[in-house]
Short mmCIF file of C-alpha atoms in Angstrom, two decimals:
data_model
loop_
_atom_site.label_atom_id
_atom_site.label_comp_id
_atom_site.label_asym_id
_atom_site.label_seq_id
_atom_site.Cartn_x
_atom_site.Cartn_y
_atom_site.Cartn_z
CA UNK A 138 37.69 14.72 -58.41
CA UNK A 139 41.02 12.12 -59.32
CA UNK A 140 41.13 8.95 -56.64
CA UNK A 141 43.83 6.87 -56.02
CA UNK A 142 42.47 3.12 -55.80
CA UNK A 143 44.52 0.30 -54.43
CA UNK A 144 43.70 -3.52 -54.53
CA UNK A 145 40.74 -3.99 -56.61
CA UNK A 146 38.92 -6.74 -55.65
CA UNK A 147 35.18 -7.02 -54.09
CA UNK A 148 33.91 -3.42 -52.51
CA UNK A 149 37.09 -2.05 -54.83
CA UNK A 150 36.66 -3.00 -57.66
CA UNK A 151 33.17 -2.18 -56.79
CA UNK A 152 33.93 1.83 -54.92
CA UNK A 153 35.71 2.26 -58.54
CA UNK A 154 32.35 1.78 -60.94
CA UNK A 155 30.57 4.17 -58.13
CA UNK A 156 32.83 6.82 -58.21
CA UNK A 157 33.70 6.52 -62.10
CA UNK A 158 29.54 6.56 -62.29
CA UNK A 159 29.46 9.94 -60.02
CA UNK A 160 32.56 11.31 -62.81
CA UNK A 161 35.44 10.49 -61.02
CA UNK A 162 38.56 9.90 -61.84
CA UNK A 163 39.99 6.88 -61.21
CA UNK A 164 43.86 5.93 -60.90
CA UNK A 165 43.95 1.38 -60.37
CA UNK A 166 46.40 -0.46 -58.94
CA UNK A 167 46.34 -4.29 -58.02
CA UNK A 168 48.45 -6.97 -57.20
CA UNK A 169 46.63 -8.68 -59.99
CA UNK A 170 46.83 -7.21 -63.59
CA UNK A 171 44.15 -8.81 -65.14
CA UNK A 172 42.12 -7.69 -62.68
CA UNK A 173 43.98 -3.35 -63.51
CA UNK A 174 43.21 -4.58 -67.03
CA UNK A 175 39.66 -4.88 -66.44
CA UNK A 176 38.46 -2.00 -64.40
CA UNK A 177 41.00 -0.41 -67.14
CA UNK A 178 38.05 -1.16 -69.71
CA UNK A 179 35.49 0.06 -67.30
CA UNK A 180 36.53 3.71 -68.51
CA UNK A 181 39.40 3.53 -64.99
CA UNK A 182 43.34 4.19 -65.62
CA UNK A 183 45.43 1.43 -64.89
CA UNK A 184 49.46 1.78 -63.70
CA UNK A 185 52.13 -1.09 -63.27
CA UNK A 186 52.96 0.10 -59.16
CA UNK A 187 52.18 1.85 -56.12
CA UNK A 188 55.05 4.12 -57.12
CA UNK A 189 53.59 4.44 -61.01
CA UNK A 190 50.47 5.46 -58.92
CA UNK A 191 51.13 8.22 -57.40
CA UNK A 192 53.30 9.58 -60.46
CA UNK A 193 49.26 10.01 -62.10
CA UNK A 194 47.69 11.76 -59.62
CA UNK A 195 47.82 15.39 -59.42
CA UNK A 196 49.10 17.12 -56.11
CA UNK A 197 47.37 17.88 -53.90
CA UNK A 198 47.00 13.45 -54.11
CA UNK A 199 44.68 10.97 -52.39
CA UNK A 200 44.72 6.94 -52.69
CA UNK A 201 42.13 4.54 -51.11
CA UNK A 202 44.08 1.83 -49.72
CA UNK A 203 41.39 -1.32 -50.47
CA UNK A 204 43.38 -4.41 -49.51
CA UNK A 205 42.95 -6.67 -46.82
CA UNK A 206 43.82 -5.48 -43.50
CA UNK A 207 46.86 -6.43 -40.94
CA UNK A 208 50.33 -6.56 -43.52
CA UNK A 209 49.61 -6.00 -46.19
CA UNK A 210 47.49 -2.84 -45.47
CA UNK A 211 50.66 -2.24 -43.68
CA UNK A 212 53.25 -2.86 -46.20
CA UNK A 213 50.95 -0.62 -48.68
CA UNK A 214 50.66 2.59 -46.62
CA UNK A 215 54.13 2.18 -46.10
CA UNK A 216 55.40 2.27 -49.60
CA UNK A 217 52.51 5.29 -50.36
CA UNK A 218 54.25 7.66 -47.07
CA UNK A 219 58.33 7.26 -49.13
CA UNK A 220 56.68 8.05 -52.26
CA UNK A 221 53.86 11.25 -51.09
CA UNK A 222 54.05 14.32 -50.83
CA UNK A 223 53.05 17.53 -48.24
CA UNK A 224 49.62 18.31 -48.05
CA UNK A 225 48.43 14.43 -49.74
CA UNK A 226 46.52 12.06 -48.45
CA UNK A 227 46.13 7.79 -48.07
CA UNK A 228 42.52 6.88 -47.15
CA UNK A 229 41.83 3.26 -45.80
CA UNK A 230 39.15 1.93 -46.27
CA UNK A 231 39.93 -1.66 -44.85
CA UNK A 232 38.80 -3.48 -41.54
CA UNK A 233 42.39 -2.00 -39.97
CA UNK A 234 42.34 -1.39 -36.06
CA UNK A 235 41.84 1.86 -35.14
CA UNK A 236 45.16 2.24 -33.13
CA UNK A 237 47.22 1.16 -36.40
CA UNK A 238 45.06 4.14 -37.39
CA UNK A 239 47.19 6.42 -34.57
CA UNK A 240 50.09 5.15 -35.25
CA UNK A 241 50.11 4.84 -38.93
CA UNK A 242 48.78 8.71 -39.02
CA UNK A 243 52.02 9.89 -36.80
CA UNK A 244 54.19 7.49 -39.10
CA UNK A 245 52.27 9.92 -42.14
CA UNK A 246 52.46 13.89 -40.43
CA UNK A 247 56.08 12.74 -39.97
CA UNK A 248 55.39 13.61 -43.76
CA UNK A 249 52.82 16.24 -43.58
CA UNK A 250 50.84 13.46 -45.31
CA UNK A 251 47.62 13.43 -44.16
CA UNK A 252 46.22 9.71 -43.90
CA UNK A 253 42.09 9.20 -43.37
CA UNK A 254 40.64 5.62 -41.37
CA UNK A 255 36.96 4.58 -43.02
CA UNK A 256 34.93 2.39 -42.18
CA UNK A 257 33.69 0.98 -44.66
CA UNK A 258 29.59 -0.98 -44.95
CA UNK A 259 27.93 -2.04 -47.83
CA UNK A 260 29.32 -5.74 -49.11
CA UNK A 261 29.31 -6.70 -52.11
CA UNK A 262 25.29 -4.81 -52.83
CA UNK A 263 27.48 -1.63 -52.53
CA UNK A 264 27.68 -0.69 -55.90
CA UNK A 265 24.30 -0.71 -56.35
CA UNK A 266 23.18 0.72 -52.85
CA UNK A 267 26.47 2.87 -52.06
CA UNK A 268 28.49 2.86 -49.10
CA UNK A 269 27.98 3.24 -45.02
CA UNK A 270 30.85 5.51 -44.43
CA UNK A 271 32.68 5.61 -40.62
CA UNK A 272 35.23 8.57 -40.94
CA UNK A 273 38.95 9.50 -39.15
CA UNK A 274 40.61 11.85 -39.18
CA UNK A 275 42.05 15.99 -39.92
CA UNK A 276 38.94 17.69 -40.83
CA UNK A 277 39.86 19.56 -43.60
CA UNK A 278 41.01 16.52 -45.54
CA UNK A 279 37.56 14.86 -44.57
CA UNK A 280 36.43 18.00 -46.37
CA UNK A 281 38.39 18.36 -48.72
CA UNK A 282 38.17 14.59 -49.69
CA UNK A 283 34.18 14.96 -49.12
CA UNK A 284 33.23 14.55 -52.69
CA UNK A 285 34.30 10.70 -52.91
CA UNK A 286 32.91 9.75 -49.29
CA UNK A 287 29.48 11.81 -51.33
CA UNK A 288 29.16 10.29 -54.30
CA UNK A 289 30.26 6.64 -52.36
CA UNK A 290 27.51 7.10 -49.45
CA UNK A 291 23.65 5.84 -50.69
CA UNK A 292 22.30 9.27 -49.88
CA UNK A 293 18.96 9.83 -48.15
CA UNK A 294 16.74 7.38 -50.50
CA UNK A 295 13.07 7.06 -49.17
CA UNK A 296 14.41 5.50 -45.52
CA UNK A 297 11.97 8.63 -43.07
CA UNK A 298 13.87 11.31 -41.00
CA UNK A 299 14.00 10.52 -37.45
CA UNK A 300 11.68 12.78 -36.41
CA UNK A 301 14.02 16.78 -35.77
CA UNK A 302 16.50 15.25 -37.85
CA UNK A 303 15.55 18.03 -39.19
CA UNK A 304 16.77 20.82 -36.59
CA UNK A 305 20.25 19.11 -37.61
CA UNK A 306 23.51 19.63 -39.43
CA UNK A 307 26.00 17.27 -41.24
CA UNK A 308 25.57 14.27 -43.44
CA UNK A 309 24.18 11.14 -41.56
CA UNK A 310 21.69 11.37 -43.56
CA UNK A 311 23.68 10.40 -45.88
CA UNK A 312 24.97 7.51 -44.45
CA UNK A 313 28.30 8.83 -44.16
CA UNK A 314 29.71 10.86 -41.29
CA UNK A 315 33.31 11.87 -39.39
CA UNK A 316 34.23 10.26 -36.59
CA UNK A 317 36.85 12.42 -34.83
CA UNK A 318 40.17 12.51 -35.30
CA UNK A 319 42.94 8.86 -36.45
CA UNK A 320 40.84 5.70 -35.50
CA UNK A 321 37.98 6.90 -34.69
CA UNK A 322 36.32 5.57 -38.13
CA UNK A 323 37.54 2.46 -37.47
CA UNK A 324 36.61 1.89 -33.95
CA UNK A 325 33.44 3.24 -34.97
CA UNK A 326 33.12 0.24 -37.50
CA UNK A 327 35.14 -2.25 -35.46
CA UNK A 328 31.65 -1.47 -32.40
CA UNK A 329 29.85 -1.55 -35.44
CA UNK A 330 31.03 -5.27 -36.52
CA UNK A 331 30.64 -6.30 -33.08
CA UNK A 332 27.30 -5.44 -32.98
CA UNK A 333 26.27 -7.47 -35.79
CA UNK A 334 27.70 -10.42 -34.64
CA UNK A 335 24.85 -10.33 -32.06
CA UNK A 336 22.10 -9.39 -34.18
CA UNK A 337 23.09 -12.26 -36.61
CA UNK A 338 23.28 -14.28 -33.34
CA UNK A 339 20.27 -14.16 -32.64
CA UNK A 340 18.21 -14.07 -35.35
CA UNK A 341 20.39 -17.37 -36.00
CA UNK A 342 19.27 -18.71 -33.08
CA UNK A 343 15.96 -17.86 -33.46
CA UNK A 344 15.71 -20.10 -36.75
CA UNK A 345 17.27 -23.35 -35.25
CA UNK A 346 14.11 -22.57 -32.94
CA UNK A 347 11.74 -23.29 -35.80
CA UNK A 348 13.14 -26.37 -37.43
CA UNK A 349 13.91 -28.11 -34.72
CA UNK A 350 10.82 -27.77 -33.00
CA UNK A 351 9.81 -30.68 -35.00
CA UNK A 352 11.76 -32.81 -32.37
CA UNK A 353 10.53 -36.30 -31.26
CA UNK A 354 11.89 -35.37 -27.89
CA UNK A 355 8.44 -32.36 -27.84
CA UNK A 356 5.40 -33.99 -26.77
CA UNK A 357 3.70 -34.63 -30.19
CA UNK A 358 0.63 -32.18 -30.03
CA UNK A 359 3.63 -29.39 -29.41
CA UNK A 360 5.00 -30.64 -32.83
CA UNK A 361 5.96 -27.66 -35.33
CA UNK A 362 6.70 -28.49 -38.10
CA UNK A 363 7.42 -24.87 -39.78
CA UNK A 364 7.68 -22.66 -43.41
CA UNK A 365 10.72 -21.06 -42.55
CA UNK A 366 11.25 -18.95 -45.30
CA UNK A 367 7.62 -17.74 -44.96
CA UNK A 368 8.52 -16.75 -41.52
CA UNK A 369 11.48 -14.74 -42.56
CA UNK A 370 9.33 -13.10 -45.24
CA UNK A 371 6.22 -12.12 -42.67
CA UNK A 372 8.65 -10.66 -40.62
CA UNK A 373 10.52 -8.44 -42.44
CA UNK A 374 6.39 -6.83 -43.38
CA UNK A 375 5.76 -4.70 -39.84
CA UNK A 376 7.62 -6.32 -37.83
CA UNK A 377 9.33 -4.43 -35.26
CA UNK A 378 12.39 -7.05 -35.96
CA UNK A 379 13.05 -6.47 -39.38
CA UNK A 380 15.87 -5.63 -40.98
CA UNK A 381 18.45 -6.02 -43.78
CA UNK A 382 19.99 -8.66 -42.30
CA UNK A 383 16.60 -11.22 -41.99
CA UNK A 384 16.14 -9.47 -46.02
CA UNK A 385 19.25 -11.37 -46.72
CA UNK A 386 18.84 -13.86 -44.15
CA UNK A 387 15.17 -14.94 -46.19
CA UNK A 388 17.03 -14.86 -49.87
CA UNK A 389 18.54 -17.05 -48.48
CA UNK A 390 15.45 -19.64 -46.89
CA UNK A 391 14.40 -19.28 -50.25
CA UNK A 392 16.97 -20.15 -52.14
CA UNK A 393 17.46 -23.42 -49.63
CA UNK A 394 15.31 -24.04 -46.97
CA UNK A 395 17.45 -26.82 -45.44
CA UNK A 396 20.86 -24.58 -46.12
CA UNK A 397 21.88 -27.35 -47.66
CA UNK A 398 24.16 -25.56 -49.25
CA UNK A 399 26.16 -24.10 -46.84
CA UNK A 400 29.41 -25.72 -43.57
CA UNK A 401 28.40 -23.82 -40.43
CA UNK A 402 31.81 -22.31 -40.13
CA UNK A 403 31.68 -18.99 -39.57
CA UNK A 404 35.18 -17.44 -40.28
CA UNK A 405 35.53 -13.99 -38.30
CA UNK A 406 37.36 -11.10 -39.27
CA UNK A 407 38.87 -9.68 -36.55
CA UNK A 408 36.27 -6.68 -35.81
CA UNK A 409 34.38 -9.03 -32.62
CA UNK A 410 37.52 -9.11 -31.63
CA UNK A 411 38.56 -5.89 -30.42
CA UNK A 412 35.32 -4.76 -29.87
CA UNK A 413 35.06 -7.18 -26.56
CA UNK A 414 38.50 -6.48 -26.00
CA UNK A 415 38.28 -2.64 -26.28
CA UNK A 416 35.08 -3.57 -24.52
CA UNK A 417 37.63 -5.20 -21.69
CA UNK A 418 39.90 -2.24 -21.04
CA UNK A 419 37.27 0.53 -20.64
CA UNK A 420 35.23 -2.10 -18.09
CA UNK A 421 32.28 -2.32 -20.23
CA UNK A 422 29.77 -5.04 -19.67
CA UNK A 423 29.25 -7.00 -23.63
CA UNK A 424 28.04 -10.06 -22.48
CA UNK A 425 25.96 -11.31 -25.49
CA UNK A 426 28.58 -9.92 -27.74
CA UNK A 427 31.18 -11.79 -26.45
CA UNK A 428 28.83 -14.78 -26.60
CA UNK A 429 28.19 -14.52 -30.34
CA UNK A 430 32.08 -14.28 -30.60
CA UNK A 431 32.77 -17.16 -29.08
CA UNK A 432 29.94 -19.24 -30.92
CA UNK A 433 31.58 -17.89 -34.14
CA UNK A 434 34.48 -19.86 -32.60
CA UNK A 435 33.13 -22.93 -31.96
CA UNK A 436 31.38 -23.11 -35.70
CA UNK A 437 33.82 -24.53 -36.90
CA UNK A 438 34.42 -27.50 -34.65
CA UNK A 439 30.35 -28.91 -33.88
CA UNK A 440 28.15 -27.62 -36.52
CA UNK A 441 24.00 -27.09 -36.12
CA UNK A 442 21.31 -25.11 -38.26
CA UNK A 443 22.04 -22.06 -36.62
CA UNK A 444 25.64 -21.48 -37.88
CA UNK A 445 24.48 -22.23 -41.12
CA UNK A 446 22.11 -19.71 -40.90
CA UNK A 447 25.31 -17.32 -39.60
CA UNK A 448 26.84 -17.75 -43.09
CA UNK A 449 24.04 -17.64 -45.38
CA UNK A 450 23.94 -13.62 -43.29
CA UNK A 451 27.69 -13.15 -44.26
CA UNK A 452 27.09 -14.98 -47.93
CA UNK A 453 24.75 -13.07 -48.92
CA UNK A 454 25.59 -9.89 -47.41
CA UNK A 455 29.68 -8.94 -47.89
CA UNK A 456 29.69 -12.38 -50.79
CA UNK A 457 31.90 -14.66 -47.90
CA UNK A 458 32.97 -17.82 -49.11
CA UNK A 459 32.85 -20.90 -46.37
CA UNK A 460 33.62 -24.28 -46.84
CA UNK A 461 31.38 -26.91 -48.08
CA UNK A 462 29.58 -29.92 -46.21
CA UNK A 463 30.78 -33.44 -46.73
#
């Protein structure tokens, strides 16, 4: 299948590579000519502008946007709407607010252009592992684009089937689902990231307790000098708290048990705030997720080992680089 990719950053470039490996034809665009030329050297079709990208796509066209959420995505969508024709599809694979998706889908519909929002998880590891995708938009359009989603997704792999799942249809076991109408994909991804905040915070606080088990404030006979890399490693093997985030934690602690290269300054990308806002609008208690978000705010003022843990996990799964400690 032919697809346009707008944005060749950490994820956009690797998604392009994975799709080309799967036999798809990619037309690419980016503000950086070097990025375009680099991917073109690997087999993609280069374009010099969004208009040029659209002109090189065959109807019904499909263009995937992988640029920062907010104004960059808004401008890209608006530019594509002005160029595309009825029957074409715009796919936003970034981290847009789901309410923006609803608004944009109406703008697209006025011109007969289909709008699909895809919450995408996989980070810098997605090229090899595949991407978990949560998709919103018109059912017929999502079905037409299924070859793209199927290639990007991880597939069943070696994960054991959930008991009873063999009686259920759908693509969830392959790593992607159609959640519902416009905005639902990014809504599910938003809550996914809110949960991610909470999980990361739980690991970070637990290991901070381990690190401070040598505190002079404790009676000498209950001070423990614990091996943090070993604890992370043993938990990966048979523990109920094992997860990919723990795998990444083990990598970071093995590389440097003190995490001295991390500042403890932890950014939030927006989805955590939006998750809490949605919880407020729905009158749903979300104490853990709210506390995890507030801890990220605090991390920008006062750094603890827990925040270094959070920085380490973000760097490992998403390539997020935080300022180095002084």
